[in-house]
Coordinates of C-alpha atoms in Angstrom, one line a residue:
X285 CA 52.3 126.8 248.4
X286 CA 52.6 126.1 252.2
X287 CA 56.2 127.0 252.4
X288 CA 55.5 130.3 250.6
X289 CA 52.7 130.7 253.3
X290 CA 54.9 129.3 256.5
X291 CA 57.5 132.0 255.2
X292 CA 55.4 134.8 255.4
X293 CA 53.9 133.8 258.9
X294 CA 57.6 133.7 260.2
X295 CA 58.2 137.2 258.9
X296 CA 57.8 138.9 262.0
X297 CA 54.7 141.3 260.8
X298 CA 52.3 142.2 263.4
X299 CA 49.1 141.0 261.6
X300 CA 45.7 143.0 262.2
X301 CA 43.9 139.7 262.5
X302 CA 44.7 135.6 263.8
X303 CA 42.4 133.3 263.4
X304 CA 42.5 129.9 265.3
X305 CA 40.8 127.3 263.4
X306 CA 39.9 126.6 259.8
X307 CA 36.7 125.4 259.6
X308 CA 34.2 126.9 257.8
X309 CA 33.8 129.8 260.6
X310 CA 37.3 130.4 260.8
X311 CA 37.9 130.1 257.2
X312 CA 35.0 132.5 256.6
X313 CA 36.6 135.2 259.4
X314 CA 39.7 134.8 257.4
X315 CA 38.2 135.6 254.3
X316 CA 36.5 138.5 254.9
X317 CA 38.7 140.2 256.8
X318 CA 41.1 140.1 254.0
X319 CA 38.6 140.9 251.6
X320 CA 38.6 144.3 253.5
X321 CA 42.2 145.1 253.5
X322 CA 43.0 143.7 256.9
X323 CA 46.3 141.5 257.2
X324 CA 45.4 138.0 258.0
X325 CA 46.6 135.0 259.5
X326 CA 45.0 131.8 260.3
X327 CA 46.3 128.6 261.8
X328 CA 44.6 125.1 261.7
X329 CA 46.1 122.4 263.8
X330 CA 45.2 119.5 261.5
X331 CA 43.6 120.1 257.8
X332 CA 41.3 122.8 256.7
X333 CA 37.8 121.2 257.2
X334 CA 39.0 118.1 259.3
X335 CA 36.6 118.1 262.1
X336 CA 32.9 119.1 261.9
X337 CA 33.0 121.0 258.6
X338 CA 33.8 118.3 256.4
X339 CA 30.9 116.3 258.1
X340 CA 27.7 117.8 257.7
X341 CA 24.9 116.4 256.2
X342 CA 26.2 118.4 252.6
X343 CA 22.7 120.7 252.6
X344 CA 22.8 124.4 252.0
X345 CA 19.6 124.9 254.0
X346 CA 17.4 128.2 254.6
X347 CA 16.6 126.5 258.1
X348 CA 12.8 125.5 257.4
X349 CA 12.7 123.6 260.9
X350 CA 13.7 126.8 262.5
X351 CA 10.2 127.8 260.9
X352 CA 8.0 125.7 262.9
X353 CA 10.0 127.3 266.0
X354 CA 8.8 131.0 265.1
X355 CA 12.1 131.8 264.4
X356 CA 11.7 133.7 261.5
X357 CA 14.5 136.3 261.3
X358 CA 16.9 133.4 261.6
X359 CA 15.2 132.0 258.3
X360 CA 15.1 134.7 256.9
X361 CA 18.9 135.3 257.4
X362 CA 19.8 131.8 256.4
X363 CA 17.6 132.2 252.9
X364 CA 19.6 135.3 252.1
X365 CA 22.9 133.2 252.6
X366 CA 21.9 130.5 250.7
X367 CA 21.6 132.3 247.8
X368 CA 24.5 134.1 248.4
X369 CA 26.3 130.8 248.5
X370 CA 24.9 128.9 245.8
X371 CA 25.8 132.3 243.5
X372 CA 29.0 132.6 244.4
X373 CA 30.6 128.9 244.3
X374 CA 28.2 127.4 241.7
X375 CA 30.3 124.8 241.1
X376 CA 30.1 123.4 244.6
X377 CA 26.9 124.3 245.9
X378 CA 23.5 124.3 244.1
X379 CA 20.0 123.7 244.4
X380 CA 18.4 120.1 245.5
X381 CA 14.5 119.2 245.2
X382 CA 13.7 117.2 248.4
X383 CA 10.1 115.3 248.3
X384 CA 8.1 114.6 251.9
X385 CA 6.5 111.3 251.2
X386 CA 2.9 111.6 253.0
X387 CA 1.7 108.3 254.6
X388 CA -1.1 109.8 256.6
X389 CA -4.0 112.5 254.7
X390 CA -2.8 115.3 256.7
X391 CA 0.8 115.0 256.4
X392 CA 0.8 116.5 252.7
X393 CA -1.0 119.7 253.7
X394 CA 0.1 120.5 256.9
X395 CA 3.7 120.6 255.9
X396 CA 2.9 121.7 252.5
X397 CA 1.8 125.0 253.6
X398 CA 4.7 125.9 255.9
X399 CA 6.6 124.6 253.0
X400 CA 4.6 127.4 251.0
X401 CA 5.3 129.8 254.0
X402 CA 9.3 129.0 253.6
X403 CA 8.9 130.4 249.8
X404 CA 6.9 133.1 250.2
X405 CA 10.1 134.3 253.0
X406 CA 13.0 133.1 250.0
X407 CA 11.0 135.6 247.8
X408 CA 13.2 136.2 244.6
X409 CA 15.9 133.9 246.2
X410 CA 13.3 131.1 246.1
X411 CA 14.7 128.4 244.0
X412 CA 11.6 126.9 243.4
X413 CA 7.8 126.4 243.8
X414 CA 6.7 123.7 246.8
X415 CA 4.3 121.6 244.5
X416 CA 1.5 119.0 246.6
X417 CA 2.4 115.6 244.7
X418 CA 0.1 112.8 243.8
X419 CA 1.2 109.3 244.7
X420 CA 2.4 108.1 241.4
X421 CA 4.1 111.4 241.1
X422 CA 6.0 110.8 244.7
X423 CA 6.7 107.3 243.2
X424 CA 8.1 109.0 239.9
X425 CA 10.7 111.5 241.7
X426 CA 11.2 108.5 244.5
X427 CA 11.2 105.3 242.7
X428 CA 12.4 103.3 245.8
X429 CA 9.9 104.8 247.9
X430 CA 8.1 102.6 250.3
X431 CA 4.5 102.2 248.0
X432 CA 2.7 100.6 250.8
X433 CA -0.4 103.0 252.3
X434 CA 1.8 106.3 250.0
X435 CA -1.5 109.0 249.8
X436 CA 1.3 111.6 247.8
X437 CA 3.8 114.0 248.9
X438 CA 5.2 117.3 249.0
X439 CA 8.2 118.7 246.6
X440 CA 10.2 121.8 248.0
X441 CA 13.7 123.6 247.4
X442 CA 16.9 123.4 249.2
X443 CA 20.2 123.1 248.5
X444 CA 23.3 120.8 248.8
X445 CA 27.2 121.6 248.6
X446 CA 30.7 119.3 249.0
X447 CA 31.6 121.0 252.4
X448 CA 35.0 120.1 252.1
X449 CA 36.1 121.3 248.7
X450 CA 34.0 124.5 249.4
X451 CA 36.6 124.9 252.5
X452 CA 39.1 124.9 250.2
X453 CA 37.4 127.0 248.3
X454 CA 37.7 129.8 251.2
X455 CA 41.2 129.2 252.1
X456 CA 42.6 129.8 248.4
X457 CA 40.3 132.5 248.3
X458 CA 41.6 134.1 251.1
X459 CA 45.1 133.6 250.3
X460 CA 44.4 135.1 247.2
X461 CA 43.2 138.0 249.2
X462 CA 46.6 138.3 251.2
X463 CA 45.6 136.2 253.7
X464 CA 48.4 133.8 255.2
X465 CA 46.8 130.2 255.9
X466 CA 48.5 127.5 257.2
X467 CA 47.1 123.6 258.0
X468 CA 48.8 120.9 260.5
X469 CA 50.0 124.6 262.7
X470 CA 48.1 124.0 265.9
X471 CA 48.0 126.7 268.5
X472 CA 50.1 126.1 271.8
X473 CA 49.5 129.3 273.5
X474 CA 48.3 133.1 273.5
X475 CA 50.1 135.7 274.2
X476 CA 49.4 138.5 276.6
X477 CA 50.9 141.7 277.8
X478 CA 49.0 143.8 280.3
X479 CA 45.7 141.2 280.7
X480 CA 45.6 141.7 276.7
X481 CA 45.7 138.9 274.1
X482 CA 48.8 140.5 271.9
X483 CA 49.5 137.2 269.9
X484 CA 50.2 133.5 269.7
X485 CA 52.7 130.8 270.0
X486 CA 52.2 127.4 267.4
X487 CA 53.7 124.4 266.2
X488 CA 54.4 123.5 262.6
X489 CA 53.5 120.0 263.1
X490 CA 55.0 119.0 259.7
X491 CA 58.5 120.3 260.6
X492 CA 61.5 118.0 259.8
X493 CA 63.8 117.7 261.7
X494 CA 61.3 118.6 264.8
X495 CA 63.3 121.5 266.8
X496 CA 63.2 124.9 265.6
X497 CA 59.5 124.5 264.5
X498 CA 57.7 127.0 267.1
X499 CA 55.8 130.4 265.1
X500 CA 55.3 133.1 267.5
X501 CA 52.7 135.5 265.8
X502 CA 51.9 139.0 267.0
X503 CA 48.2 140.3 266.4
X504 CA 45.9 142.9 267.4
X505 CA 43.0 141.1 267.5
X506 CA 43.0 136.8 268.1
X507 CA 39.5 135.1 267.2
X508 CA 38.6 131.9 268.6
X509 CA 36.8 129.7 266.1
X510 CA 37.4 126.0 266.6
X511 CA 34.6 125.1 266.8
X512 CA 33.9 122.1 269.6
X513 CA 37.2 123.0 270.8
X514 CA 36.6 126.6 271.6
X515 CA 36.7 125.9 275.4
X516 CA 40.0 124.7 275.3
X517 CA 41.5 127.8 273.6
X518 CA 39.2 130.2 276.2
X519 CA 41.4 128.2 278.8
X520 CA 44.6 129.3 277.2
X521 CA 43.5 133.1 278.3
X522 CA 43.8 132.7 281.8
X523 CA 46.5 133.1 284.7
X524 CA 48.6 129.9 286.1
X525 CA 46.6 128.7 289.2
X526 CA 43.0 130.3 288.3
X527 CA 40.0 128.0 287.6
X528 CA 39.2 126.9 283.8
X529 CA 36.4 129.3 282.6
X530 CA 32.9 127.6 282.2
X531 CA 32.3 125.4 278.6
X532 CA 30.5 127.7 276.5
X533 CA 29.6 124.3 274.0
X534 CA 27.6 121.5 274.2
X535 CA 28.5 118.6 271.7
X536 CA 26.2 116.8 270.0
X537 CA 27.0 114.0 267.3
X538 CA 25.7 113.5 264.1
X539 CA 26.3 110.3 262.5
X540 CA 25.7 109.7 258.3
X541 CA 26.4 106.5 257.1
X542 CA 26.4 105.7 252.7
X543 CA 25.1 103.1 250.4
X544 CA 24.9 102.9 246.9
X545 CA 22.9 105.6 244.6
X546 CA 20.8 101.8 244.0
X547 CA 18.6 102.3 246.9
X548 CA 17.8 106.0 245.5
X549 CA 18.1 106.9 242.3
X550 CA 17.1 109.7 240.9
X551 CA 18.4 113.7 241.4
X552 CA 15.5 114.1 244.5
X553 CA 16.4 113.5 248.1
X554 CA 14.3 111.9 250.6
X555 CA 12.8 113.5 253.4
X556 CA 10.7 112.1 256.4
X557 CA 10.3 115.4 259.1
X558 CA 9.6 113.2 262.0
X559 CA 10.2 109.8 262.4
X560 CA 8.2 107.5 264.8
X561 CA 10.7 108.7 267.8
X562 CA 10.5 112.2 266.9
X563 CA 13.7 112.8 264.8
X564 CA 14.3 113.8 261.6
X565 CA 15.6 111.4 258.6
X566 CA 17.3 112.3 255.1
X567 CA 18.0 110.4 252.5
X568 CA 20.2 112.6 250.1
X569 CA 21.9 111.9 246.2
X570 CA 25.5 113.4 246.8
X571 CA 28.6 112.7 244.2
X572 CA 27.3 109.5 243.1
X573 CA 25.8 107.9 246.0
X574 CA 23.2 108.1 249.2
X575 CA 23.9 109.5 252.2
X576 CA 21.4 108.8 255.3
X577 CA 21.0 110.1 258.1
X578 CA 21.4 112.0 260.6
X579 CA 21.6 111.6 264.7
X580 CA 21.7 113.9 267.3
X581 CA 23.6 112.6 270.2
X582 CA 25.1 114.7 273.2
X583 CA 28.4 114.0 273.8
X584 CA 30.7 115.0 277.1
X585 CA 33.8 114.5 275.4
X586 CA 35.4 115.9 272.4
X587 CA 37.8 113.7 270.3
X588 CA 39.2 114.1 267.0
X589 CA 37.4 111.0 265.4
X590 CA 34.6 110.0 267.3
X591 CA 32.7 106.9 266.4
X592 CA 29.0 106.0 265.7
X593 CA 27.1 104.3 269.0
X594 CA 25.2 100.8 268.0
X595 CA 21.5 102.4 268.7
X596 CA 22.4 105.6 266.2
X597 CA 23.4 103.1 263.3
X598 CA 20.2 100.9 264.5
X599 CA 17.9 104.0 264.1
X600 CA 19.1 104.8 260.7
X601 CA 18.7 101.5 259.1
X602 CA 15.5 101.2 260.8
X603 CA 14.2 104.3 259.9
X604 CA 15.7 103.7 256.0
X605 CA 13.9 100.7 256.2
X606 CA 10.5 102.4 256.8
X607 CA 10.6 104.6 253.8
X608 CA 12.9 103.0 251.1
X609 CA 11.2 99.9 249.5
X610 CA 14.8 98.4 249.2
X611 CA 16.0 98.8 252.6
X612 CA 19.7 99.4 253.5
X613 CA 21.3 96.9 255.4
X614 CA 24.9 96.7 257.4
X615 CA 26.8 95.1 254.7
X616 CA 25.5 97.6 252.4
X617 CA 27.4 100.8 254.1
X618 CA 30.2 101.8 252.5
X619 CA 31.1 104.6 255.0
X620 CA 30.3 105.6 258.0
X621 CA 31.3 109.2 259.5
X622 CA 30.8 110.9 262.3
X623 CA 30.4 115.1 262.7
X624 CA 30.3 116.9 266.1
X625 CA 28.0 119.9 266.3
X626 CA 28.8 122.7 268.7
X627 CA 25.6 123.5 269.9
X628 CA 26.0 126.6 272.4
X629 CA 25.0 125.4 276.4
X630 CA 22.2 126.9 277.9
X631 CA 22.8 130.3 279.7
X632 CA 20.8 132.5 281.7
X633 CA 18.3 135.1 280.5
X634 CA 17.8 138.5 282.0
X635 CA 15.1 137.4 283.9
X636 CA 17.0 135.1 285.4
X637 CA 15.8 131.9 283.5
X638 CA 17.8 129.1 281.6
X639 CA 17.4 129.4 277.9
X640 CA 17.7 125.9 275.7
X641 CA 20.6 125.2 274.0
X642 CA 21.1 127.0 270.9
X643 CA 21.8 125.9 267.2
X644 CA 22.5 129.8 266.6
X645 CA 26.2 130.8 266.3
X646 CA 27.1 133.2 269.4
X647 CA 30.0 135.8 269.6
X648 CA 32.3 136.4 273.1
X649 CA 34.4 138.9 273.6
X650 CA 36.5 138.1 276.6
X651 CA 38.1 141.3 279.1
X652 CA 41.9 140.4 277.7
X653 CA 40.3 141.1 273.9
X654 CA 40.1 137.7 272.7
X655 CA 36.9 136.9 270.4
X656 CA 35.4 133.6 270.7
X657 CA 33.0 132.2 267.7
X658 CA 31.1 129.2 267.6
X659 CA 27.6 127.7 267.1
X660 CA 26.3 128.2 263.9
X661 CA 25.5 126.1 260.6
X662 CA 27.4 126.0 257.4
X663 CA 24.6 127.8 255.4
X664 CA 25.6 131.1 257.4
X665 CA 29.2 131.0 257.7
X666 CA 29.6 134.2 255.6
X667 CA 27.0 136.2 258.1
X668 CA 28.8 134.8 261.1
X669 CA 32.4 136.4 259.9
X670 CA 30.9 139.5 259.0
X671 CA 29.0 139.3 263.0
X672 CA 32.9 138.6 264.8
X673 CA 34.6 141.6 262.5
X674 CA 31.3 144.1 264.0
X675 CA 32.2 143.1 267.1
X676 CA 36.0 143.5 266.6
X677 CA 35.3 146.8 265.7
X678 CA 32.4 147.3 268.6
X679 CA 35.3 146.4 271.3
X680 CA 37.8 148.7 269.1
X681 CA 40.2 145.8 268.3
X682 CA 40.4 147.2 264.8
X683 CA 39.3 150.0 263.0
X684 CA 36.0 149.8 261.2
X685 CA 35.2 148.8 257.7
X686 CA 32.8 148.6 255.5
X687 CA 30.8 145.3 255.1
X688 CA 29.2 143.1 252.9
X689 CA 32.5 143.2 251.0
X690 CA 31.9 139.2 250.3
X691 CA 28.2 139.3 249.6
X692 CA 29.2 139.1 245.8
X693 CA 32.5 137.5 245.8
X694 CA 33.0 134.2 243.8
X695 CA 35.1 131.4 245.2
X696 CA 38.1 130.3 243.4
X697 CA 36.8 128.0 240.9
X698 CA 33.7 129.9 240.3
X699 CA 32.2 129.5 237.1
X700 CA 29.6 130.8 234.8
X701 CA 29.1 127.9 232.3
X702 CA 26.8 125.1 232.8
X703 CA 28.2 123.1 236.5
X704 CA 27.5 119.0 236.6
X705 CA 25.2 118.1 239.2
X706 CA 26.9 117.5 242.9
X707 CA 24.2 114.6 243.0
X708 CA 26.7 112.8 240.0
X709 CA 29.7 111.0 240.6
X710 CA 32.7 112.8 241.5
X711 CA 35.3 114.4 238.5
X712 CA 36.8 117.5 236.7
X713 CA 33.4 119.5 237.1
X714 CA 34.3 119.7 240.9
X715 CA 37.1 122.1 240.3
X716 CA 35.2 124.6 238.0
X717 CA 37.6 127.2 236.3
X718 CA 40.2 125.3 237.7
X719 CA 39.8 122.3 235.3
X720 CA 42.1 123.6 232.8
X721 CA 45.1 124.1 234.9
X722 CA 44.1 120.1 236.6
X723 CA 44.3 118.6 233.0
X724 CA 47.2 120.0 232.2
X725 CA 49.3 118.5 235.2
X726 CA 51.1 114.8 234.9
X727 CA 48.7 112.1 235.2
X728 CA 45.6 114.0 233.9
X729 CA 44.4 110.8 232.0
X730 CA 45.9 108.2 234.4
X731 CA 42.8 107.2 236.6
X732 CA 43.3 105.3 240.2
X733 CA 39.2 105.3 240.8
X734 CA 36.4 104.6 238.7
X735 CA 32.9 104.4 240.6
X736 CA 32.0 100.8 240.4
X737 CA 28.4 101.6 240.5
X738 CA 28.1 104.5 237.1
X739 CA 31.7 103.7 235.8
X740 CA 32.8 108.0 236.4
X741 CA 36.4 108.4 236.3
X742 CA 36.6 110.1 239.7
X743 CA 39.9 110.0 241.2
X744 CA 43.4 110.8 238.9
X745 CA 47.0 111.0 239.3
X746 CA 46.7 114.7 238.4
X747 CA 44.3 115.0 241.2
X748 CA 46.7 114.4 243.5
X749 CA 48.9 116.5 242.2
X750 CA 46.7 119.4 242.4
X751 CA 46.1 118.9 246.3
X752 CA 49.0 119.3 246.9
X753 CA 50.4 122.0 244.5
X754 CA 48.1 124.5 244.9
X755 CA 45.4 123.4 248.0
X756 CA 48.2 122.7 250.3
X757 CA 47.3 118.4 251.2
X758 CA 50.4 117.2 253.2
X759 CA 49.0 113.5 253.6
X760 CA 47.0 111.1 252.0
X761 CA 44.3 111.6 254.2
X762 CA 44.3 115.3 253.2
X763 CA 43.7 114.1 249.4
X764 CA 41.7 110.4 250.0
X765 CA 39.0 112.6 252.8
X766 CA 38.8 116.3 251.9
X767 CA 40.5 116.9 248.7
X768 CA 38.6 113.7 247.2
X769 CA 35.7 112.7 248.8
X770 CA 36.6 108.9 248.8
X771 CA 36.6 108.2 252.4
X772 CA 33.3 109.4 253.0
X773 CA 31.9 107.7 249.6
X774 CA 33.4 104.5 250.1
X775 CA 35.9 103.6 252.4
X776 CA 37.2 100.5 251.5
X777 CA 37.8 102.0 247.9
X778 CA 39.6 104.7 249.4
X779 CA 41.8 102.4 251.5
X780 CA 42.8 100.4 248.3
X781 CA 43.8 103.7 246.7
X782 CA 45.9 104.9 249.5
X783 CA 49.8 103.6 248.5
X784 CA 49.1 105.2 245.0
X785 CA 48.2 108.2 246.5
X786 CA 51.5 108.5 249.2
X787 CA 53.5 107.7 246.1
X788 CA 52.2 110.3 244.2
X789 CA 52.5 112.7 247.1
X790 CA 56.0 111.5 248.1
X791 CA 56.9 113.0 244.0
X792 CA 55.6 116.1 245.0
X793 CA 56.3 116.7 248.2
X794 CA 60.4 115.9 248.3
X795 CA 61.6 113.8 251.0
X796 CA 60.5 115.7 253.8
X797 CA 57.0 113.7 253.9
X798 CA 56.9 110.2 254.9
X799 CA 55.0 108.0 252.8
X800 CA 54.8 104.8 254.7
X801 CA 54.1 106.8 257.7
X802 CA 50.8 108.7 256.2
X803 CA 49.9 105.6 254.3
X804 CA 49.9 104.0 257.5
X805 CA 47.7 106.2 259.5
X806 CA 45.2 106.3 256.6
X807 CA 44.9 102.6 256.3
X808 CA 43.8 103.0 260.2
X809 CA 40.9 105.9 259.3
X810 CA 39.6 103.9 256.7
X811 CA 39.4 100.7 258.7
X812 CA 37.5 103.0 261.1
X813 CA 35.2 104.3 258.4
X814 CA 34.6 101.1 257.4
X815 CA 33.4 100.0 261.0
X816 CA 29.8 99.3 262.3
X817 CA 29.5 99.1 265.9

């Protein structure tokens, strides 16, 4: 599938539309661009989903803390998409009750009624009723809850998704559409002629022999969604000798870490608003076991792996311990991973005045025409791609069309019958309509992992297979971290599956790919997951 793709990028066409970076914003770009009729093309220089959007805290959330902020037309907004979401990839994103245990009287009303606010805005894309819980019925939906001084509890509606399959998701989706995607292609320059971005030079990283691997791609319109990297492409569209352009992001790091379903069971997850410092604390069921977390940590650097800091690993066994009667401890991780948010840096008002950094996704247009996009959540990445093609179109870097072309458009693997639960183990249900064409590749009944904990078959030869037949996984990272989820569910499982997998991969793949080679930088990620500072 990535040859056909590489093919058609080296075809010479002048595409209406690059995109730099498939993430979920790029991805999304990409997506509905070609949904419209506009030719795409879209270059990732590692894997789809490698860097921030493969490690959020998996929620598909209508923003309720933006609530308490006033910020009610970005809730709004974010409610509409995650409806939209959940409809259209039902098989990777759905609804997930979350209960506030309340250890102090006023805890259970005060957030139950902007909790009851936060409905009343979802209206008819509600997913469900906040209900005010009693104790034992807090104990019941939490049964490791910390009982001690418990007074009840508050039950409300979100939702939760696999970010990484839903990234695939896109991509195949797009390419479905006529888009041309292509992973492990990163971006070397841009291309101008009179001050104008006109195209791009990249690398096919995966080229064997090396030589003869540079893409040059014309475009009339370039967008710039890498996310924490955006700076450094916004630096590419300059002259030699003039100063860098000021960063436009501010990194912040998240950090999750995951135990066993044992020290949550149950389909609810576990949520604590504001911990005794002030931050926010989730416990959350996800593909058979219990994420926790998350941090918020500014960062000045940007790295492609960045690791958790001692006190953010301290404060989320500390604060599990608080809240979960059988409290989490070091030797009970079985992966730790790391996300980096680009949070948008403060800039100046009208007035003249320094406005906070931003959460909210922000769109540049620079004077050479290219279009830079970051900020954002996952939960609006379809209203963010539909907010960088109106200002395409504002700036007159392609003709206007019509919107909302993706508000009702399922994801490949979209399904109406009856989805398994994302808070189960991993399997078969992951792939939805797809399932049929997985079991009937090679190794459809030969399993490499079965979940210790619930005994799911989880991880099969015809798996692998799949990645990379038809969702374009060039190494076993690709398969272990973002086609499977092992990595991030248990990392020294995933290490132990990892010469299977390269074996597998080295059948499909011819003898361009280096087996020992991607085993060997695989055994180094998951020594890294594995790792508690």
């Amino acid at each position: 599938m990535r040859d056909r793709q590489l093919a058609l990028a080296r075809a010479g066409t002048t595409f209406d539309l690059a995109v730099i970076g498939g993430g979920a914003t790029g991805l999304g770009v990409a997506l509905d661009a070609a949904a419209r009729g506009f030719s795409v093309v879209l270059l990732e220089s590692d894997d789809f989903a490698q860097g921030t959007s493969s490690r959020a805290t998996k929620l598909v959330h209508g923003g309720v803390r933006y609530l308490a902020q006033g910020n009610i037309g970005l809730v709004r907004e974010a409610l509409h998409e995650r409806a939209t979401l959940l409809a259209n990839a039902p098989h990777l994103a759905q609804p997930l009750a979350f209960v506030m245990p309340a250890y102090r009287l006023w805890e259970a009303p005060f957030y139950g009624v902007g909790l009851k606010m936060y409905d009343a805005l979802a209206g008819a894309r509600g997913l469900g009723a906040t209900e005010f819980l009693s104790a034992a019925r807090t104990r019941e939906l939490l049964p490791t809850v910390q009982p001690q001084g418990l007074v009840g509890g508050v039950k409300y509606w979100d939702g939760q998704f696999d970010d990484a399959r839903l990234a695939i998701a896109l991509a195949r989706t797009a390419i479905s559409r006529g888009a041309v995607l292509l992973n492990h292609c990163p971006v070397t320059s841009l291309v101008r002629e009179g001050g104008k971005v006109v195209g791009l030079v990249a690398r096919d990283a995966l080229a064997v022999p090396a030589d003869g691997n540079e893409l040059r791609i014309a475009a009339r319109c370039v967008v710039n969604a890498t996310g924490v990297w955006v700076d450094d492409v916004r630096n590419m569209d300059r002259d030699a000798g003039t100063p860098a352009q000021p960063g436009i992001v501010a990194p912040s790091q998240g950090v999750h870490l995951v135990v066993d379903r044992a020290f949550l069971p149950g389909t609810h997850a576990l949520l604590v608003p504001k911990t005794e410092d002030g931050r926010v604390l989730f416990a959350v069921p996800w593909l058979g076991k219990t994420i926790l977390g998350t941090t918020d940590t500014p960062r000045n650097d940007v790295v492609r792996e960045p690791v958790p800091f001692a006190d953010e690993v301290g404060f989320i066994l500390r604060e599990s311990a608080r809240y979960l009667s059988m409290a989490p401890t070091r030797a009970d991780v079985r992966s730790v991973w790391v996300g980096l948010r680009p949070l948008v840096k403060p800039s100046r008002d009208d007035a003249g005045k320094t406005q906070k950094i931003s959460r909210e996704h922000t769109v540049l247009v620079g004077r050479s025409g290219l279009v830079t996009v970051t900020g954002g959540k996952w939960t609006t990445y379809r209203a963010m791609a539909e907010d960088v093609l109106e200002q395409c179109f504002e700036r007159a870097l392609l003709p206007r069309r019509a919107a909302g072309v993706t508000v009702h458009l399922p994801l490949i693997g979209a399904s109406e019958h009856a989805v398994v639960p994302l808070t189960a183990a991993p399997g078969e249900h992951l792939y939805g309509s797809d399932a049929a064409v997985l079991r009937a590749l090679p190794g459809a009944d030969r399993w490499l992992w079965r979940d210790a904990e619930s005994g799911a078959r989880c991880l099969s030869e015809a798996m692998v297979r799949f990645a990379a037949r038809f969702e374009m996984a060039r190494s076993v990272e690709d398969v272990l971290a973002r086609r499977s989820r092992l990595l991030f569910l248990d990392a020294a499982e995933a290490a132990t599956q990892g010469g299977a997998v390269a074996e597998i991969l080295a059948e499909e793949l011819g003898p361009g790919f280096d087996a020992g080679a991607s085993r060997r930088n695989f055994d180094s990620l998951a020594a890294q997951y594995q790792r508690l500072p």
